[in-house]
XYZ file of C-alpha atoms in Angstrom:
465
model
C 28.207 55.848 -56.961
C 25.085 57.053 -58.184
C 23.446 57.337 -62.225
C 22.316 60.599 -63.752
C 18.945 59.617 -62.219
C 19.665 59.054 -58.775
C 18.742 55.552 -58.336
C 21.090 53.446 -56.490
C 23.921 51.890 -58.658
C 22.164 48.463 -58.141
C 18.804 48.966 -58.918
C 19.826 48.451 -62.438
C 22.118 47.235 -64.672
C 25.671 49.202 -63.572
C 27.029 51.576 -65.882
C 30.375 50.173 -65.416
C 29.355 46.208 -65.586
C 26.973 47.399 -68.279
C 29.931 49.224 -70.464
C 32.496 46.339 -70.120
C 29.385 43.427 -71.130
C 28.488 45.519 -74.283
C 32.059 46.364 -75.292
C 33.266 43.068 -74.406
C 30.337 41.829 -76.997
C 31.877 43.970 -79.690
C 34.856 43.639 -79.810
C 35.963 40.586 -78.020
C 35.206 37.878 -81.017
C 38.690 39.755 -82.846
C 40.989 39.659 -79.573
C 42.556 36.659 -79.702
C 41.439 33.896 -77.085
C 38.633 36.414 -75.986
C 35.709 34.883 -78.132
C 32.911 37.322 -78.359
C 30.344 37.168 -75.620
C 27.057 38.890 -77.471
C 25.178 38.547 -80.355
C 25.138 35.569 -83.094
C 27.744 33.424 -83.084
C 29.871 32.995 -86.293
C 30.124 29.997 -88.209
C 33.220 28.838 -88.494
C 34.692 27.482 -92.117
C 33.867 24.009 -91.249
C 30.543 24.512 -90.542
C 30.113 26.531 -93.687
C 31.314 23.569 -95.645
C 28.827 21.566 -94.113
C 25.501 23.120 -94.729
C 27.125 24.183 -98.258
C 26.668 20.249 -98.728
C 23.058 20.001 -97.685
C 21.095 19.154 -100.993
C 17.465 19.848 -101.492
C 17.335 17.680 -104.470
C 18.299 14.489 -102.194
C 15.622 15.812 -100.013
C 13.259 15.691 -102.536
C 14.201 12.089 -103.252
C 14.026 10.593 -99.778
C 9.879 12.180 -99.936
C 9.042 10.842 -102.706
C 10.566 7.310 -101.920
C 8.483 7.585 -98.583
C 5.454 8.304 -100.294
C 5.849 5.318 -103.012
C 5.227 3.109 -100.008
C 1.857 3.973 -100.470
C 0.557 4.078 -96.779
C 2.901 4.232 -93.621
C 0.094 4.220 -90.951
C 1.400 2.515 -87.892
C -1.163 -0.453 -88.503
C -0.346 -1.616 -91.753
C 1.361 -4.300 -93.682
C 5.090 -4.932 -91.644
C 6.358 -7.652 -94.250
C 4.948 -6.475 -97.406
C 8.546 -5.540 -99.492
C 6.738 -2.832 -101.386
C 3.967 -1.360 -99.687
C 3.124 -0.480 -95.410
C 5.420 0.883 -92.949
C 7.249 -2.555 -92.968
C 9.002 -1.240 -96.223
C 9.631 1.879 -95.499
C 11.209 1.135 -92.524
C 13.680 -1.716 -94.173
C 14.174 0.930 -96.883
C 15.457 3.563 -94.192
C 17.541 0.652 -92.307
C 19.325 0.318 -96.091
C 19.921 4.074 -96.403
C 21.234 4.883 -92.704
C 23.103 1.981 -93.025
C 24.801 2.941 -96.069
C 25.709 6.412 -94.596
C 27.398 4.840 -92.064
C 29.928 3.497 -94.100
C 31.491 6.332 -94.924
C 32.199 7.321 -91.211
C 35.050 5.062 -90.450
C 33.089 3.000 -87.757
C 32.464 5.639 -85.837
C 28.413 5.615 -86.577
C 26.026 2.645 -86.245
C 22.957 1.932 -86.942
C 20.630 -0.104 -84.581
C 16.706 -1.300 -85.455
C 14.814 -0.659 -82.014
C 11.759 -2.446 -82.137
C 9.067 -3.591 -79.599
C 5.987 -5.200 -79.140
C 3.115 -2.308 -77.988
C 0.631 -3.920 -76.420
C -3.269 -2.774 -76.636
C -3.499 0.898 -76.080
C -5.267 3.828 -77.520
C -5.404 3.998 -80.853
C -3.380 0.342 -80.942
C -6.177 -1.999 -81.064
C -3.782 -5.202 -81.057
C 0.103 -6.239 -80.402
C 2.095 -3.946 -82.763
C 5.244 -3.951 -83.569
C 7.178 -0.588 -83.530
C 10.305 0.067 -85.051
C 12.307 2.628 -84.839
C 15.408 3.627 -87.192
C 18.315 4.998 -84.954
C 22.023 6.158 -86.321
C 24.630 6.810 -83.449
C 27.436 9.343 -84.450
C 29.793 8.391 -81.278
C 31.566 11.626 -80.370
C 35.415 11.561 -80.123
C 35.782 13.491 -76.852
C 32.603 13.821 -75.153
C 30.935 10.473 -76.362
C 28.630 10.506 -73.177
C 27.120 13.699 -73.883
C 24.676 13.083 -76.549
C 22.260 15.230 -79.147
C 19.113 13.497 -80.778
C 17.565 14.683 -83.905
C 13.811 12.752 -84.888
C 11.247 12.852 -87.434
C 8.640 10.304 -88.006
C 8.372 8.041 -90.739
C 4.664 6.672 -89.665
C 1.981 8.167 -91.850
C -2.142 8.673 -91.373
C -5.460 9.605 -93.350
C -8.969 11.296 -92.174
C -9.624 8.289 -90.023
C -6.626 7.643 -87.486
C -7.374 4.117 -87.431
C -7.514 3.298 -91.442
C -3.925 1.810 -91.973
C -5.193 0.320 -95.533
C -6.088 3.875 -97.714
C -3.430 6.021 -99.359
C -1.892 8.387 -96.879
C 1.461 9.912 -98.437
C 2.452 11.592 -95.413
C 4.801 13.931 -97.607
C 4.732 16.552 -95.105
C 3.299 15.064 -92.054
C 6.185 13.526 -92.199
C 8.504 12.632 -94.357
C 9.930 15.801 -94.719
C 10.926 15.461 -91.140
C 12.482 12.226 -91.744
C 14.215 13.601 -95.333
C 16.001 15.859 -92.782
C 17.167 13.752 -89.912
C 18.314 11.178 -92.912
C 20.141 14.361 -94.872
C 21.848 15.165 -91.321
C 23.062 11.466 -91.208
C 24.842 11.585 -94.667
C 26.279 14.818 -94.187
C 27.320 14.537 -90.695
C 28.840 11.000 -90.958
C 32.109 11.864 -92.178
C 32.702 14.301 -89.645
C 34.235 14.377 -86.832
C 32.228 15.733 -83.713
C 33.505 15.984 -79.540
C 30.005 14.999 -78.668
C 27.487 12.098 -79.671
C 24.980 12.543 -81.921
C 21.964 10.349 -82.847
C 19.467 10.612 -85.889
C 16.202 8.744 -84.964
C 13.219 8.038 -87.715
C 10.388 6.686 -84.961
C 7.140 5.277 -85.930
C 4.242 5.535 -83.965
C 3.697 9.279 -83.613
C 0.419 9.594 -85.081
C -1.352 6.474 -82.930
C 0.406 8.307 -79.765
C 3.906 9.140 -79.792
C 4.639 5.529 -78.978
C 8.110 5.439 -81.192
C 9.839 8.799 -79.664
C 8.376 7.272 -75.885
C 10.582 3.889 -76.285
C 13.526 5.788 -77.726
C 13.300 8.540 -74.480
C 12.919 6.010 -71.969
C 15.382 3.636 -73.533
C 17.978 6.679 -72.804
C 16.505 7.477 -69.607
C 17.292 3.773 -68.309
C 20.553 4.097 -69.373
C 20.805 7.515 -67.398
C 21.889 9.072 -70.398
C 23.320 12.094 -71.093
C 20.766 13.827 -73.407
C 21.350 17.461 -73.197
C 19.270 18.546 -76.104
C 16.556 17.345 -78.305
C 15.304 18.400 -81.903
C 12.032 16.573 -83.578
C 11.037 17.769 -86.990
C 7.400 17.623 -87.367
C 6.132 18.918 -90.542
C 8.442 20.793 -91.779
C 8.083 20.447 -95.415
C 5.993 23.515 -96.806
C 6.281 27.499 -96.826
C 2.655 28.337 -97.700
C -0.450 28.669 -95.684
C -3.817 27.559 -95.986
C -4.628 31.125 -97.319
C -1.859 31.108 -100.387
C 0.431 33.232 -97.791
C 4.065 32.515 -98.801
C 7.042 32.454 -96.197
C 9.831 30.507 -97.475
C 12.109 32.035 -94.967
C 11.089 31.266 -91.179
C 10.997 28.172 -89.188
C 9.197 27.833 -85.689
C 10.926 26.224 -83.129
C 8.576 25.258 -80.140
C 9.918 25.360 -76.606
C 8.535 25.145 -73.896
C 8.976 27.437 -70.340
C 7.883 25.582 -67.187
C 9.514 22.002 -67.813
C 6.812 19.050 -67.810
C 9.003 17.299 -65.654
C 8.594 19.682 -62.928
C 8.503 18.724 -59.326
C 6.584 20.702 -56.486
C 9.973 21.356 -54.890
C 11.492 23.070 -58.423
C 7.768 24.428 -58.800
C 7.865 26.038 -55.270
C 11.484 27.197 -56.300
C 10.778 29.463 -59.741
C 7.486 30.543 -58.081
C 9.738 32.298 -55.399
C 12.658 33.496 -57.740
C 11.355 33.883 -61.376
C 12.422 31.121 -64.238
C 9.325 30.335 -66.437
C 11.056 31.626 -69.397
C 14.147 29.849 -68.706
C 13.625 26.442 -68.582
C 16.666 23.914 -70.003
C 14.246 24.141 -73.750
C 13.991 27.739 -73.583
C 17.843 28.102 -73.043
C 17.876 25.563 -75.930
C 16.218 27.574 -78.555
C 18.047 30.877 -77.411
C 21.369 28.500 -78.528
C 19.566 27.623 -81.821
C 18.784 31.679 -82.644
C 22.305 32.242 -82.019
C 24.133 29.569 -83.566
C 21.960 29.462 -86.882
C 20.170 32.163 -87.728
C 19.503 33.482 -91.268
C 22.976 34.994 -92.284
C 24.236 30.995 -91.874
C 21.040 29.131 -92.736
C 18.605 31.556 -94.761
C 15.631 30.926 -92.206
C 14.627 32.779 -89.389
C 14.247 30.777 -86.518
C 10.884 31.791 -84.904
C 10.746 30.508 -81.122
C 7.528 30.082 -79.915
C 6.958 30.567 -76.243
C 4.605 26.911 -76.147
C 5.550 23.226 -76.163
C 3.716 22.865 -78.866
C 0.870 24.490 -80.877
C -2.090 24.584 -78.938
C -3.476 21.293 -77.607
C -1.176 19.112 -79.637
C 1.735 17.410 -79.250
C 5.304 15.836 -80.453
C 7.227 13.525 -80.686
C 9.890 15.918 -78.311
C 7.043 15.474 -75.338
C 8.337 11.664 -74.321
C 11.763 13.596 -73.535
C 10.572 16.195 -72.148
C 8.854 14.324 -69.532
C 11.875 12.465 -68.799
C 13.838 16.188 -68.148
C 15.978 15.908 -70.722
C 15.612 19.465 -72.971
C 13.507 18.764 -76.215
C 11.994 21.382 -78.761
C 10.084 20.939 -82.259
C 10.466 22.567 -85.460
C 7.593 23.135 -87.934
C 6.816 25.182 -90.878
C 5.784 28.566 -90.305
C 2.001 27.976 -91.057
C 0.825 24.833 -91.831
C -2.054 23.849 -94.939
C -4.320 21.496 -93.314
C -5.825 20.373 -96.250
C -2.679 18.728 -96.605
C -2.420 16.917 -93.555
C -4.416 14.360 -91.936
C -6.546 14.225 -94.986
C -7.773 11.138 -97.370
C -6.718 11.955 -101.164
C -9.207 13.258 -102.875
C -10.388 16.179 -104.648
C -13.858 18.471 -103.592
C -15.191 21.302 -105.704
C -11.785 21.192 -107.741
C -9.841 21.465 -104.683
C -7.013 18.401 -103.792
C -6.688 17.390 -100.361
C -4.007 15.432 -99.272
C -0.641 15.158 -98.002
C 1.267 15.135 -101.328
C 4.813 15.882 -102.173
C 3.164 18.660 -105.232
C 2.895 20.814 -101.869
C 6.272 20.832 -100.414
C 8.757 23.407 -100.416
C 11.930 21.164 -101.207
C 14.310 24.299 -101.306
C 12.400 25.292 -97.807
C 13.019 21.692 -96.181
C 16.674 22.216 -97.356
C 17.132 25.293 -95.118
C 15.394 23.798 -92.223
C 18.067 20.924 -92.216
C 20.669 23.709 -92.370
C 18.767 25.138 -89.450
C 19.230 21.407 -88.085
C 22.673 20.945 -88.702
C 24.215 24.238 -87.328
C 22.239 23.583 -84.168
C 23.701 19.779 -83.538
C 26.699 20.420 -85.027
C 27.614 23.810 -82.834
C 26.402 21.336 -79.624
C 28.800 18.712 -80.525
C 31.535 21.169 -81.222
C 31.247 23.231 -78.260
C 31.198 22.176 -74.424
C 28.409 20.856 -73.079
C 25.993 23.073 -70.822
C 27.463 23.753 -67.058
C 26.215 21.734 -64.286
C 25.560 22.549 -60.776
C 24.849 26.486 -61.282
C 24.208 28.014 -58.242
C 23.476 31.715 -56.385
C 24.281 31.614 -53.377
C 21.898 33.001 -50.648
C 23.245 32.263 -47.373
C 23.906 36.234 -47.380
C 21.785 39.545 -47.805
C 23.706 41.227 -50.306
C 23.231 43.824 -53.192
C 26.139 41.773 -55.075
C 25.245 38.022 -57.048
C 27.511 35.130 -56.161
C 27.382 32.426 -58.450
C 28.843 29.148 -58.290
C 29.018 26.141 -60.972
C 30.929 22.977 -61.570
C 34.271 22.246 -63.764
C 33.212 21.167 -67.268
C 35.032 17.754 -67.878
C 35.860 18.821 -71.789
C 39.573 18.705 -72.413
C 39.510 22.268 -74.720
C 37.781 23.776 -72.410
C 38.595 27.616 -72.154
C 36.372 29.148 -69.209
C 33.102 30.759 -68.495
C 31.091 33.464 -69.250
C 28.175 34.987 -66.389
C 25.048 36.333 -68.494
C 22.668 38.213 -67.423
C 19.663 40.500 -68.962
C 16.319 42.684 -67.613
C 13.242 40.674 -66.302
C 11.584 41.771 -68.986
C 13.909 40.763 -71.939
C 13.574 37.463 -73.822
C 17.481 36.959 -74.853
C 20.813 37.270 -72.730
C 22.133 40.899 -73.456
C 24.792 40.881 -71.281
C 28.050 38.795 -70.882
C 31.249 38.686 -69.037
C 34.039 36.275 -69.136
C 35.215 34.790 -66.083
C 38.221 32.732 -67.339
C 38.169 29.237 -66.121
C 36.587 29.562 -62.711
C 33.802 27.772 -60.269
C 32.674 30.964 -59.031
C 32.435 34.521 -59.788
C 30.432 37.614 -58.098
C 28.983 40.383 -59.817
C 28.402 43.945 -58.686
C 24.584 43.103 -59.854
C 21.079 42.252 -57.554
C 19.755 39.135 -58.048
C 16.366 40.960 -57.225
C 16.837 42.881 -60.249
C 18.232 40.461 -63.532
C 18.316 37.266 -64.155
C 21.762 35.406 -64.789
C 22.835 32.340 -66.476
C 26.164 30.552 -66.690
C 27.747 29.757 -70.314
C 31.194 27.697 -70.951
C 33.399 28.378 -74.070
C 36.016 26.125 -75.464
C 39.280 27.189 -77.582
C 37.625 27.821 -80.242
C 35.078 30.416 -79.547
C 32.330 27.568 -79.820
C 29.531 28.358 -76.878
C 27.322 26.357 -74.555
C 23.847 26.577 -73.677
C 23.378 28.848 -71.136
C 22.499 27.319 -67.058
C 19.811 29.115 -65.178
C 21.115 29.132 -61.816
C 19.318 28.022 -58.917
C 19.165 28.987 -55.382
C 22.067 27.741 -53.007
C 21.875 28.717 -49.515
């Protein structure tokens, strides 16, 4: 068979695959057990309900409380009950805590601390806490989701734990999030695990998020997706620009964890936009995009902004999939900054300059993301092309999912050049499929779906011979 232009069927995408993947997109989310394969995924009811009960003005609260606490830098006061990061961090223990009441046992709340010993930036033994809330899952309790902010605070001088520094943005709006996410999510009931983490530490050197990743990575965990919220508490620029409607989400393309052997590997077949965080943040556009959360979900193509760093970095360099949110331009008068006014100007990270309404959205951004992970299956393991043959056809290969409403599989696939997955066919609930597609020509991913319609992230298959 040959197109109108007389290139050979398989130098493209295939009229007939092509057709079937597009109509298949259209119409399949109204057959019945045929969930639709393209485009944003609806929300069902129950997640409606659940961002409908996010509230901004609860938000606001949990900022303001932070920044009564006067400073929250890393160094200070750990047993003063009313000012340092020794009372925040007893007044977040009493709040998670009482959220987990309401969940029926099912979440609990655990103080991680631990002595960091002289290091940058830690001039003496420190104690580091961090604030962690486990929402066990109730079919997939292995596979787990973590959500972060940090509740540690700073001024000009990165080393003066004894000024002011209200850290309203920088970040408890973060932490006003993952805490919002705990309330909300505690009475639910979700197939996967889900854990809401305040760390401290971030500003002397991600020290908080490190312990937490490698505590997981010693218990070979299951972490198959990561979210920190790193000031994400303000819609306006330094230059009075106002966008009250987009988030960035920062993800990175060739993982930090690499090894020479994977390196070798995407060298030789493509992959640097398609790394387990990239494939992340594809999941996040789709699953919670502005007709479900009222912000536009901006991935940037970075692991961060440029020459700085997270507190999603620690698990990223442990391979587990990590990307950061953060307002769409940030104000940095009001970060990092002593309180003070010059020329009639105030600098400082106050809670005046937050977007409360803004933060609200970006935990509804939050919450679809964690909540659509927990719901649907978990992302497939083992995908494969196989190789042993020369062929113009693509034979994938990928392991059974062990989640009990699990429905089948879908094979993606889009243009070199394209940044989402346009394509999608189901496969029903297979191991293996082949497509009348070249390798040489798309790239392909593998996607599970359960009962309900609810999707994975998508596997980037590697090379099987």
């Amino acid at each position: 068979m040959v197109n109108p232009t007389g290139t050979s069927r398989r130098t493209l995408l295939t009229t007939t695959a092509a057709t079937a993947a597009v109509t298949l997109a259209s119409t399949g989310a109204k057959a019945a057990g045929k969930p639709g394969s393209g485009g944003p995924q609806p929300p069902p009811p129950e997640l409606r309900a659940l961002l409908q009960e996010i509230d901004h003005r609860r938000i606001e609260a949990t900022v303001r409380r932070l920044v009564a606490f006067g400073t929250r830098h890393t160094l200070s006061a750990q047993d003063d009950p009313v000012r340092g990061i020794g009372a925040a961090r007893d007044w977040i223990l009493a709040r998670m805590r009482a959220y987990a009441r309401a969940s029926g046992g099912r979440m609990t709340v655990e103080l991680q601390s631990y002595v960091q010993q002289p290091a940058p930036r830690i001039p003496t033994p420190t104690r580091i806490s961090n604030i962690v809330a486990t929402l066990r899952g109730t079919t997939s309790p292995d596979r787990i989701y973590v959500v972060s902010g940090h509740y540690d605070s700073r001024a000009s001088d990165v080393m003066d734990h004894t000024s002011d520094a209200p850290g309203a943005d920088d970040d408890a709006s973060g932490v006003a999030v993952v805490m919002e996410l705990a309330r909300v999510l505690a009475t639910r009931r979700t197939g996967a695990t889900l854990v809401f983490a305040a760390v401290a530490g971030e500003e002397q050197g991600l020290y908080g998020a490190t312990h937490l990743a490698q505590s997981y990575r010693e218990q070979q965990a299951d972490v198959q997706g990561m979210f920190t919220n790193d000031i994400i508490g303000s819609s306006t620029a330094d230059d009075g620009s106002h966008d009250p409607h987009t988030v960035r989400l920062f993800a990175e393309g060739v993982p930090t964890s690499e090894t020479p052997q994977e390196a070798e590997v995407r060298r030789s077949v493509g992959g640097e936009n398609d790394s387990p965080s990239r494939q992340l943040a594809r999941f996040v556009q789709d699953v919670a995009g502005p007709e479900v959360t009222g912000l536009e979900v901006r991935v940037i193509y970075r692991r961060d902004r440029y020459l700085r760093g997270g507190d999603h970095i620690p698990f990223l360099e442990r391979a587990y999939p990590a990307a950061r949110f953060t307002e769409p331009a940030e104000d940095y008068a009001h970060q990092h900054q002593d309180v003070r006014v010059v020329d009639g100007k105030q600098y400082g990270d106050l809670p005046e300059f937050c977007d409360f309404p803004y933060v609200a959205r970006v935990a509804r951004v939050n919450a679809a993301a964690l909540w659509s992970l927990a719901q649907a299956p978990g992302t497939p393991r083992g995908a494969k092309i196989l190789t042993a043959d020369l062929t113009n056809e693509t034979k994938l290969v990928w392991e059974a999912g062990p989640e009990p409403d699990l429905a089948g599989y879908e094979v993606v696939w889009r243009e070199t050049t394209a940044t989402e997955w346009t394509h999608a066919t189901p496969v029903g609930n297979a191991t293996h499929h082949t497509i009348d597609l070249s390798k040489d020509n798309v790239f392909f991913g593998v996607r599970a779906l359960n009962h309900a319609g609810l999707r994975s992230p998508v596997a980037f298959p590697t090379p099987q011979r």
